[in-house]
Structure formats: C-alpha cells, structure tokens
CSV table of C-alpha atoms in Angstrom, one decimal:
chain,number,residue,atom,x,y,z
A,119,MET,CA,-39.8,-9.2,-6.6
A,120,ARG,CA,-40.3,-8.1,-10.2
A,121,SER,CA,-41.7,-4.9,-11.6
A,122,SER,CA,-45.1,-5.2,-13.2
A,123,ALA,CA,-45.0,-1.8,-14.9
A,124,SER,CA,-45.4,-1.4,-18.6
A,125,PRO,CA,-42.2,-1.7,-20.6
A,126,ALA,CA,-43.0,1.5,-22.4
A,127,ASP,CA,-41.6,3.2,-19.3
A,128,PRO,CA,-37.9,2.4,-19.4
A,129,SER,CA,-37.5,3.5,-15.8
A,130,GLN,CA,-39.5,0.5,-14.7
A,131,ALA,CA,-38.5,-2.1,-17.4
A,132,CYS,CA,-36.8,-5.1,-16.1
A,133,TRP,CA,-35.7,-8.1,-18.1
A,134,ARG,CA,-34.1,-11.4,-17.1
A,135,VAL,CA,-32.1,-14.0,-18.9
A,136,GLY,CA,-34.2,-16.9,-19.8
A,137,ASP,CA,-37.4,-14.9,-20.3
A,138,GLU,CA,-38.9,-13.1,-23.2
A,139,ALA,CA,-38.9,-9.6,-21.9
A,140,ARG,CA,-42.1,-7.5,-22.2
A,141,ASP,CA,-40.5,-5.4,-24.9
A,142,GLY,CA,-39.6,-8.4,-27.0
A,143,ARG,CA,-36.0,-8.9,-26.1
A,144,LYS,CA,-34.8,-12.5,-25.6
A,145,GLU,CA,-31.8,-13.7,-23.6
A,146,SER,CA,-30.1,-17.0,-23.1
A,147,SER,CA,-32.0,-19.4,-20.8
A,148,GLU,CA,-31.2,-20.4,-17.3
A,149,PRO,CA,-29.8,-23.9,-17.0
A,150,THR,CA,-32.5,-26.4,-16.2
A,151,ASP,CA,-30.4,-29.3,-14.9
A,152,LEU,CA,-29.7,-27.7,-11.5
A,153,PRO,CA,-31.5,-29.1,-8.4
A,154,PRO,CA,-34.1,-26.5,-7.2
A,155,THR,CA,-32.9,-27.2,-3.6
A,156,LEU,CA,-29.5,-25.7,-4.2
A,157,PRO,CA,-28.8,-22.4,-2.3
A,158,SER,CA,-29.4,-19.5,-4.6
A,159,VAL,CA,-27.3,-16.3,-5.0
A,160,THR,CA,-27.9,-13.2,-7.0
A,161,VAL,CA,-24.9,-11.1,-7.7
A,162,VAL,CA,-25.9,-7.5,-8.0
A,163,VAL,CA,-23.7,-5.1,-10.0
A,164,CYS,CA,-24.7,-1.4,-9.9
A,165,THR,CA,-23.4,0.8,-12.8
A,166,ARG,CA,-23.7,4.2,-14.4
A,167,ASN,CA,-22.0,5.1,-17.7
A,168,ARG,CA,-19.1,2.7,-17.4
A,169,ALA,CA,-20.0,0.2,-20.1
A,170,ASP,CA,-16.5,-0.9,-21.0
A,171,SER,CA,-15.5,-1.4,-17.4
A,172,LEU,CA,-18.8,-3.2,-16.8
A,173,ARG,CA,-18.1,-5.6,-19.7
A,174,ARG,CA,-14.8,-6.7,-18.0
A,175,ALA,CA,-16.5,-7.1,-14.6
A,176,LEU,CA,-19.4,-9.2,-16.0
A,177,GLN,CA,-17.0,-11.3,-18.1
A,178,SER,CA,-15.1,-12.2,-14.9
A,179,LEU,CA,-18.4,-13.1,-13.2
A,180,THR,CA,-19.5,-15.4,-16.0
A,181,LYS,CA,-16.4,-17.5,-15.2
A,182,LEU,CA,-17.3,-18.0,-11.6
A,183,ASP,CA,-17.0,-21.5,-10.2
A,184,HIS,CA,-20.5,-21.9,-8.8
A,185,ALA,CA,-20.6,-25.6,-8.1
A,186,GLY,CA,-23.3,-26.3,-5.5
A,187,LEU,CA,-25.0,-22.9,-6.0
A,188,ARG,CA,-27.7,-21.5,-8.2
A,189,VAL,CA,-26.2,-18.2,-9.4
A,190,ASP,CA,-27.6,-15.3,-11.5
A,191,LEU,CA,-26.2,-11.9,-12.2
A,192,LEU,CA,-28.3,-8.7,-12.0
A,193,VAL,CA,-27.1,-5.4,-13.4
A,194,VAL,CA,-28.8,-2.3,-12.0
A,195,ASP,CA,-28.4,0.4,-14.6
A,196,ASN,CA,-28.6,3.7,-12.7
A,197,GLY,CA,-29.6,6.0,-15.5
A,198,SER,CA,-26.8,5.2,-18.0
A,199,THR,CA,-26.7,7.1,-21.3
A,200,ASP,CA,-23.9,5.1,-22.9
A,201,HIS,CA,-23.9,1.6,-24.4
A,202,THR,CA,-24.5,-0.2,-21.0
A,203,ALA,CA,-27.6,-2.0,-22.2
A,204,ALA,CA,-25.9,-3.3,-25.3
A,205,VAL,CA,-22.9,-4.6,-23.2
A,206,VAL,CA,-25.2,-6.5,-20.9
A,207,GLU,CA,-27.1,-8.1,-23.8
A,208,GLU,CA,-23.7,-9.0,-25.4
A,209,VAL,CA,-22.4,-10.7,-22.2
A,210,ALA,CA,-25.8,-12.4,-21.6
A,211,ALA,CA,-25.8,-14.0,-25.1
A,212,SER,CA,-22.8,-16.2,-24.3
A,213,SER,CA,-22.9,-16.4,-20.5
A,214,PRO,CA,-23.3,-19.8,-18.8
A,215,ILE,CA,-24.8,-17.9,-15.8
A,216,PRO,CA,-28.1,-16.1,-16.2
A,217,VAL,CA,-27.7,-12.3,-16.6
A,218,ALA,CA,-30.3,-9.6,-16.2
A,219,ARG,CA,-30.6,-5.8,-16.3
A,220,VAL,CA,-33.0,-3.5,-14.5
A,221,TYR,CA,-33.1,0.3,-15.2
A,222,GLU,CA,-33.2,2.5,-12.1
A,223,PRO,CA,-33.6,6.2,-13.1
A,224,THR,CA,-33.3,7.7,-9.6
A,225,PRO,CA,-29.6,8.6,-9.2
A,226,GLY,CA,-27.7,7.4,-6.2
A,227,VAL,CA,-25.7,4.3,-5.4
A,228,ALA,CA,-27.8,3.4,-2.3
A,229,THR,CA,-31.0,3.6,-4.4
A,230,ALA,CA,-29.4,1.4,-7.0
A,231,ARG,CA,-28.2,-1.1,-4.5
A,232,GLN,CA,-31.6,-1.4,-2.9
A,233,ARG,CA,-33.3,-1.8,-6.3
A,234,GLY,CA,-30.9,-4.7,-6.8
A,235,VAL,CA,-32.1,-6.2,-3.6
A,236,LEU,CA,-35.7,-5.8,-4.5
A,237,GLU,CA,-35.3,-7.3,-7.9
A,238,SER,CA,-33.0,-10.2,-6.9
A,239,ARG,CA,-34.1,-13.8,-7.1
A,240,GLY,CA,-31.6,-15.4,-4.7
A,241,ASP,CA,-31.9,-16.3,-1.1
A,242,TRP,CA,-28.4,-14.7,-0.8
A,243,ILE,CA,-27.5,-11.3,-2.3
A,244,ALA,CA,-23.9,-10.6,-3.2
A,245,SER,CA,-22.7,-7.1,-4.1
A,246,PHE,CA,-20.0,-6.5,-6.7
A,247,ASP,CA,-18.8,-3.2,-8.3
A,248,ASP,CA,-18.5,-2.5,-12.0
A,249,ASP,CA,-14.8,-1.7,-11.8
A,250,GLN,CA,-13.8,-5.0,-10.3
A,251,LEU,CA,-12.7,-8.4,-11.5
A,252,ALA,CA,-13.6,-11.6,-9.6
A,253,GLU,CA,-11.4,-14.6,-8.9
A,254,PRO,CA,-13.2,-17.7,-10.2
A,255,ASP,CA,-13.7,-19.1,-6.6
A,256,TRP,CA,-14.8,-15.8,-5.1
A,257,LEU,CA,-18.5,-16.6,-4.6
A,258,CYS,CA,-17.8,-20.2,-3.4
A,259,LYS,CA,-15.3,-18.9,-0.8
A,260,LEU,CA,-17.9,-16.4,0.5
A,261,PHE,CA,-20.5,-19.1,0.8
A,262,ALA,CA,-18.1,-21.5,2.4
A,263,LEU,CA,-17.3,-18.9,5.1
A,264,ALA,CA,-21.1,-18.4,5.7
A,265,GLN,CA,-21.5,-22.1,6.2
A,266,GLN,CA,-18.4,-22.5,8.3
A,267,LYS,CA,-19.4,-19.7,10.7
A,268,ASP,CA,-23.1,-20.3,10.4
A,269,VAL,CA,-23.8,-16.6,9.7
A,270,LYS,CA,-25.9,-14.6,7.3
A,271,PHE,CA,-23.5,-11.8,6.4
A,272,VAL,CA,-19.9,-12.2,5.0
A,273,GLY,CA,-17.3,-10.2,3.1
A,274,GLY,CA,-14.0,-10.8,1.4
A,275,ARG,CA,-10.7,-9.4,0.3
A,276,VAL,CA,-10.1,-6.6,-2.2
A,277,ARG,CA,-6.8,-6.3,-4.0
A,278,LEU,CA,-5.7,-3.5,-6.3
A,279,HIS,CA,-5.3,-3.9,-10.0
A,280,LEU,CA,-3.1,-0.9,-10.9
A,281,PRO,CA,-2.5,0.6,-14.4
A,282,PRO,CA,0.6,-0.8,-16.1
A,283,ALA,CA,2.5,2.5,-15.6
A,284,PHE,CA,2.0,2.3,-11.8
A,285,GLU,CA,2.4,-1.5,-11.2
A,286,ASN,CA,5.9,-1.0,-9.8
A,287,ARG,CA,4.9,1.6,-7.2
A,288,ASP,CA,5.3,0.4,-3.7
A,289,LEU,CA,2.2,2.0,-2.3
A,290,ALA,CA,2.0,2.7,1.4
A,291,PRO,CA,-0.6,0.6,3.3
A,292,PHE,CA,-2.8,3.7,4.0
A,293,THR,CA,-2.7,4.7,0.3
A,294,ARG,CA,-3.8,1.2,-0.7
A,295,MET,CA,-6.6,1.4,1.9
A,296,LEU,CA,-7.8,4.7,0.4
A,297,LEU,CA,-7.9,3.1,-3.0
A,298,GLY,CA,-10.1,0.2,-1.7
A,299,ALA,CA,-7.7,-2.5,-0.8
A,300,SER,CA,-8.1,-4.8,2.3
A,301,VAL,CA,-5.1,-3.9,4.4
A,302,GLY,CA,-3.9,-5.7,7.6
A,303,MET,CA,-6.5,-8.5,7.3
A,304,PRO,CA,-4.5,-11.7,6.5
A,305,ALA,CA,-6.8,-14.1,8.3
A,306,VAL,CA,-10.5,-15.0,8.8
A,307,ARG,CA,-12.0,-12.6,11.4
A,308,ARG,CA,-15.1,-10.8,12.5
A,309,TYR,CA,-15.7,-7.3,11.2
A,310,ASP,CA,-15.9,-4.4,13.8
A,311,LEU,CA,-16.4,-0.7,13.7
A,312,LYS,CA,-12.9,-0.1,12.5
A,313,THR,CA,-13.0,-2.7,9.7
A,314,THR,CA,-16.3,-2.9,7.9
A,315,PRO,CA,-17.3,-4.8,4.8
A,316,GLY,CA,-17.4,-2.8,1.5
A,317,ALA,CA,-20.3,-3.2,-0.9
A,318,GLY,CA,-17.9,-4.3,-3.6
A,319,ASN,CA,-17.3,-7.6,-1.9
A,320,MET,CA,-20.0,-8.7,0.5
A,321,MET,CA,-22.8,-11.2,0.6
A,322,ALA,CA,-25.9,-11.2,2.9
A,323,HIS,CA,-28.9,-13.4,3.2
A,324,ARG,CA,-32.2,-11.9,2.4
A,325,GLU,CA,-33.2,-12.3,6.0
A,326,VAL,CA,-30.7,-9.5,6.9
A,327,PHE,CA,-32.4,-7.0,4.7
A,328,GLU,CA,-35.8,-8.1,6.0
A,329,ARG,CA,-34.8,-7.5,9.6
A,330,VAL,CA,-32.6,-4.3,9.3
A,331,GLY,CA,-34.2,-2.6,6.4
A,332,PRO,CA,-32.8,-1.4,3.0
A,333,PHE,CA,-29.7,0.6,2.1
A,334,ASP,CA,-30.5,4.2,3.1
A,335,PRO,CA,-31.3,6.1,-0.1
A,336,THR,CA,-30.6,9.4,1.7
A,337,LEU,CA,-26.9,8.6,1.8
A,338,ASP,CA,-24.7,9.4,-1.2
A,339,ARG,CA,-21.8,7.6,0.3
A,340,GLY,CA,-21.2,5.1,3.2
A,341,GLU,CA,-24.4,3.2,2.5
A,342,ASP,CA,-22.5,-0.1,3.0
A,343,THR,CA,-21.0,0.9,6.4
A,344,ASP,CA,-24.4,2.2,7.5
A,345,PHE,CA,-26.0,-1.1,6.5
A,346,TYR,CA,-23.3,-3.1,8.3
A,347,VAL,CA,-23.7,-1.1,11.5
A,348,ARG,CA,-27.5,-1.7,11.5
A,349,ALA,CA,-26.9,-5.4,10.9
A,350,ALA,CA,-24.4,-5.7,13.7
A,351,ASP,CA,-26.7,-3.7,16.1
A,352,ALA,CA,-29.5,-6.2,15.2
A,353,GLY,CA,-27.3,-9.1,16.4
A,354,PHE,CA,-25.9,-10.4,13.1
A,355,GLN,CA,-22.3,-11.6,13.2
A,356,VAL,CA,-20.4,-10.5,10.1
A,357,TRP,CA,-17.3,-12.3,9.1
A,358,TYR,CA,-14.4,-11.7,6.7
A,359,THR,CA,-12.3,-14.1,4.7
A,360,PRO,CA,-9.1,-13.2,2.8
A,361,GLU,CA,-9.8,-16.2,0.4
A,362,ALA,CA,-12.8,-14.5,-1.3
A,363,VAL,CA,-10.8,-12.2,-3.6
A,364,VAL,CA,-11.9,-9.4,-6.0
A,365,HIS,CA,-9.5,-7.0,-7.8
A,366,HIS,CA,-10.4,-3.3,-7.8
A,367,CYS,CA,-9.3,-1.8,-11.1
A,368,ILE,CA,-7.8,1.7,-10.6
A,369,PRO,CA,-7.7,4.0,-13.6
A,370,ALA,CA,-4.6,6.1,-14.2
A,371,ASP,CA,-6.4,9.4,-13.5
A,372,ARG,CA,-6.9,8.3,-9.9
A,373,MET,CA,-3.3,7.8,-9.2
A,374,ASN,CA,-2.6,11.3,-8.0
A,375,ASP,CA,-2.6,13.3,-4.8
A,376,ALA,CA,-5.7,15.3,-5.6
A,377,TYR,CA,-7.8,12.2,-5.9
A,378,LEU,CA,-6.3,10.8,-2.7
A,379,TYR,CA,-7.0,14.0,-0.8
A,380,ARG,CA,-10.6,13.9,-1.9
A,381,LEU,CA,-10.9,10.4,-0.5
A,382,CYS,CA,-9.2,11.5,2.8
A,383,ASP,CA,-11.8,14.3,3.1
A,384,ILE,CA,-14.7,12.0,2.5
A,385,ILE,CA,-13.4,9.6,5.2
A,386,GLY,CA,-12.7,12.3,7.7
A,387,ASN,CA,-16.0,13.9,7.2
A,388,GLY,CA,-17.9,10.6,7.3
A,389,THR,CA,-16.2,9.5,10.5
A,390,ALA,CA,-16.9,12.8,12.2
A,391,GLU,CA,-20.6,12.6,11.2
A,392,ARG,CA,-21.0,9.0,12.5
A,393,ASP,CA,-19.2,9.9,15.8
A,394,PHE,CA,-21.5,13.0,16.3
A,395,GLU,CA,-24.6,10.8,15.7
A,396,ARG,CA,-23.2,8.1,18.0
A,397,LEU,CA,-21.7,10.1,20.8
A,398,GLY,CA,-23.5,13.4,20.9
A,399,ARG,CA,-22.0,16.9,21.4
A,400,VAL,CA,-20.4,16.5,24.9
A,401,LYS,CA,-18.7,13.1,24.3
A,402,LEU,CA,-17.6,14.2,20.8
A,403,ALA,CA,-15.8,17.2,22.4
A,404,ALA,CA,-13.8,14.7,24.5
A,405,MET,CA,-13.1,12.6,21.5
A,406,TRP,CA,-12.0,15.7,19.6
A,407,LEU,CA,-9.4,16.4,22.3
A,408,ALA,CA,-8.1,12.8,22.2
A,409,ARG,CA,-7.8,12.9,18.4
A,410,LEU,CA,-6.0,16.2,18.5
A,411,GLY,CA,-3.4,14.7,20.8
A,412,GLN,CA,-3.2,11.6,18.6
A,413,SER,CA,-2.6,13.8,15.5
A,414,PHE,CA,0.3,15.7,17.1
A,415,LEU,CA,1.9,12.8,19.1
A,416,THR,CA,1.4,9.7,17.0
A,417,LEU,CA,0.7,10.8,13.4
A,418,THR,CA,2.9,13.8,12.8
A,419,PRO,CA,6.3,12.4,13.9
A,420,PRO,CA,6.1,9.3,11.5
A,421,TRP,CA,5.2,11.6,8.6
A,422,LEU,CA,8.2,13.9,9.3
A,423,TRP,CA,10.5,10.9,9.6
A,424,ALA,CA,9.3,9.5,6.2
A,425,LYS,CA,9.8,13.0,4.7
A,426,VAL,CA,13.4,13.2,6.1
A,427,ARG,CA,14.2,9.8,4.8
A,428,GLY,CA,12.9,10.7,1.3
A,429,ASP,CA,10.6,7.7,1.2
A,430,VAL,CA,8.1,9.1,-1.3
A,431,GLU,CA,5.4,6.5,-1.1
A,432,LEU,CA,5.5,6.2,2.7
A,433,GLU,CA,5.5,10.0,3.1
A,434,ARG,CA,2.4,10.2,0.8
A,435,GLY,CA,0.6,7.6,2.8
A,436,ARG,CA,1.3,9.2,6.2
A,437,ARG,CA,0.5,12.6,4.7
A,438,CYS,CA,-2.9,11.3,3.7
A,439,ARG,CA,-3.4,9.8,7.2
A,440,LEU,CA,-2.8,13.3,8.6
A,441,ARG,CA,-5.2,14.8,6.2
A,442,VAL,CA,-8.0,12.4,7.3
A,443,ALA,CA,-7.2,13.5,10.9
A,444,ARG,CA,-7.3,17.2,10.1
A,445,ARG,CA,-10.6,16.9,8.3
A,446,TYR,CA,-12.0,14.9,11.1
A,447,LEU,CA,-10.9,17.4,13.7
A,448,ALA,CA,-12.2,20.3,11.6
A,449,ASP,CA,-15.7,18.8,11.1
A,450,CYS,CA,-15.9,17.5,14.7
A,451,GLY,CA,-15.2,21.0,15.9
A,452,ARG,CA,-18.0,22.4,13.8
A,453,TYR,CA,-20.4,19.8,15.1
A,454,VAL,CA,-19.4,20.6,18.7
A,455,VAL,CA,-20.0,24.3,18.4
A,456,GLY,CA,-23.1,23.9,16.1
A,457,LEU,CA,-21.7,25.2,12.8
A,458,PRO,CA,-22.8,23.8,9.5
A,459,VAL,CA,-20.5,21.1,8.0
A,460,THR,CA,-19.8,20.9,4.3
A,461,VAL,CA,-20.0,17.4,2.8
A,462,PRO,CA,-17.1,16.7,0.4
A,463,ARG,CA,-18.0,15.5,-3.1
C-alpha cells in the first residue's frame, strides 16, 4: 500500500527505487529479469538520526544473496533531522537490490515498524535494525526455515559486534543477552514465552499481520514481543534458526554498568507488566512469592561466589540478573497492592 498524499507534505512522501518520485527524485530501477512468480520479501529498516550506522546496515543488506527471491529494502525514516535521506539515496544509487525510503513523522518504534508493514511490497516482511550488519545468506536462511517448517513466522540469531577496545572481554551470557545476543540457542527450535523473536531479526508473512493486527503503537518498547505473543495465541508456530545471522553493533558508550542497569530495569518492568496483565492480581501475588524465593536461593549465591572468585565479567552478569529480579519484584509488589508503576526510559 502506497501513500497517495501530496509530496509537498514530507510526512507523507514515499519514494521507491525504480520509480520517479512525485517530488522529482529518481532512483535505480528494479531488476526486470526476475520471474514475477518468485516469493517476494521486503526488508524493513526503521531509523532515526543514525545516518552513518544506517549506511553500514544498508550496505550489508545490498550484498544479500537473494537467489530465488524478489527482495527490496524499505527504510522508514522516523523523523530524522540528520543526513538520513542523503544516505539512503547514496546507497540506492549503486544497490543491486531496490531501495526505498518513507518518512514517518510520528515518533515511536512501533509506529515506524507498522508504517513499514503498510508500505511494503513483499508477501513476506523481514525486520532489520539500523545498527546491525547482515550475513550474506541471512535472508535465504530465514526463508529456508519457513519452507522447511511450513510456517509463516521465523527468526534468526543475533551476534554481538563489539568495539575494538572491548573485543577481548569475555562477557557473561546474561550480559550478552542484555546487549541483544542470542544466548543458549544453538539449534533450530520453536520460540516460547521465555525466548521470543526480536524485531532486528525476524520475518513474517503478510498473512500474520492481517490476522493478528499491527504492531501496537501505544507501546514504546516490547512491540516485537507483544506481536509474537498475539501471533502465537492466534495459532501461528514461530521458529528460530541459528543459521540466519545478523551482527548487532554495540557502541563504546553502551559498554558500561549504567547502560546495562537501564536494560535490566526495562526487562524487569516489562516482565512484571506482562505477568500482571496475564495473571491478574491474586496469581501475581503467588508469582511474587515464588520469584522472591528464587532471588534469594538461586540467584544470590552464584553472584556472591563470582564476587569471591574475582571473576569480573561473571560477577557483572549475575549482578545484572539480580537487578532484573529486584526490579521485577518491586514492580510486581506495586501492581499487587495497586500502586502506580514508573516505566523506565
């Protein structure tokens, strides 16, 4: 679905490679030698004021092996004020894969992701983040899994791309998970409520969106988990493969405890909110008691042992795990007694 609004309104302007845009811009044309019956995939990349990171992400996507697929790239510019538009035009000029940009002025990642769904061409819609790099076979591996399992929703593996000064750090598994890595998932498997697909590496057929609805624009985080839960509740099987790999690029200013603590608080708060909505006040009170016991009996002793051993990275990871538990317990307690809960930013 394409916007029909006047290009004089940049909030509605949409342009696609291969077309002469309504404001006169031209982009490289889509290949015409591909059979129209090939499965089609639109890769949606949402971005806001990260033009240089976006350039690297798009350059990796233009190198995708897409044999047997009709692929196009769609950038959803969520109100950028930097040189994002110029970067997309620059990449599009030399890309063998069609590239497009649509401007979405309403802030919010869920709103941007849904705009990408509405503007996409493909029967399949793959999500990719602007701070990632794709392996050349990433998309083919996702599609192969969908065919193998005969499913409409799949996800893949995320590895960390650390700054040079931090490459030799032996990060604890929980720390790597906080930074976005796929941890403890070495084989093909179905997702569940404990391991859910992330929007940076997932692909769903358009039918999934038609049946379960859009990304929830009222959410400022967790929109991918919410979408997965609704899809699973609707009966869609969702599968994971470790062979569909993207690399999450971590800037140096995120390699510190303050940033990790913020992620811990977001996870603890979000889990408490979901459990409250799923269980209700009475069952959540029982869950709170169980998690309290878990915190003291199964999480605290390993943290103390890592601290005694002087294992800095393991201690950091277990300390973060405890912080998630503490935030979860604090927010669950407030839900149970009816007090307001502050959402971490």
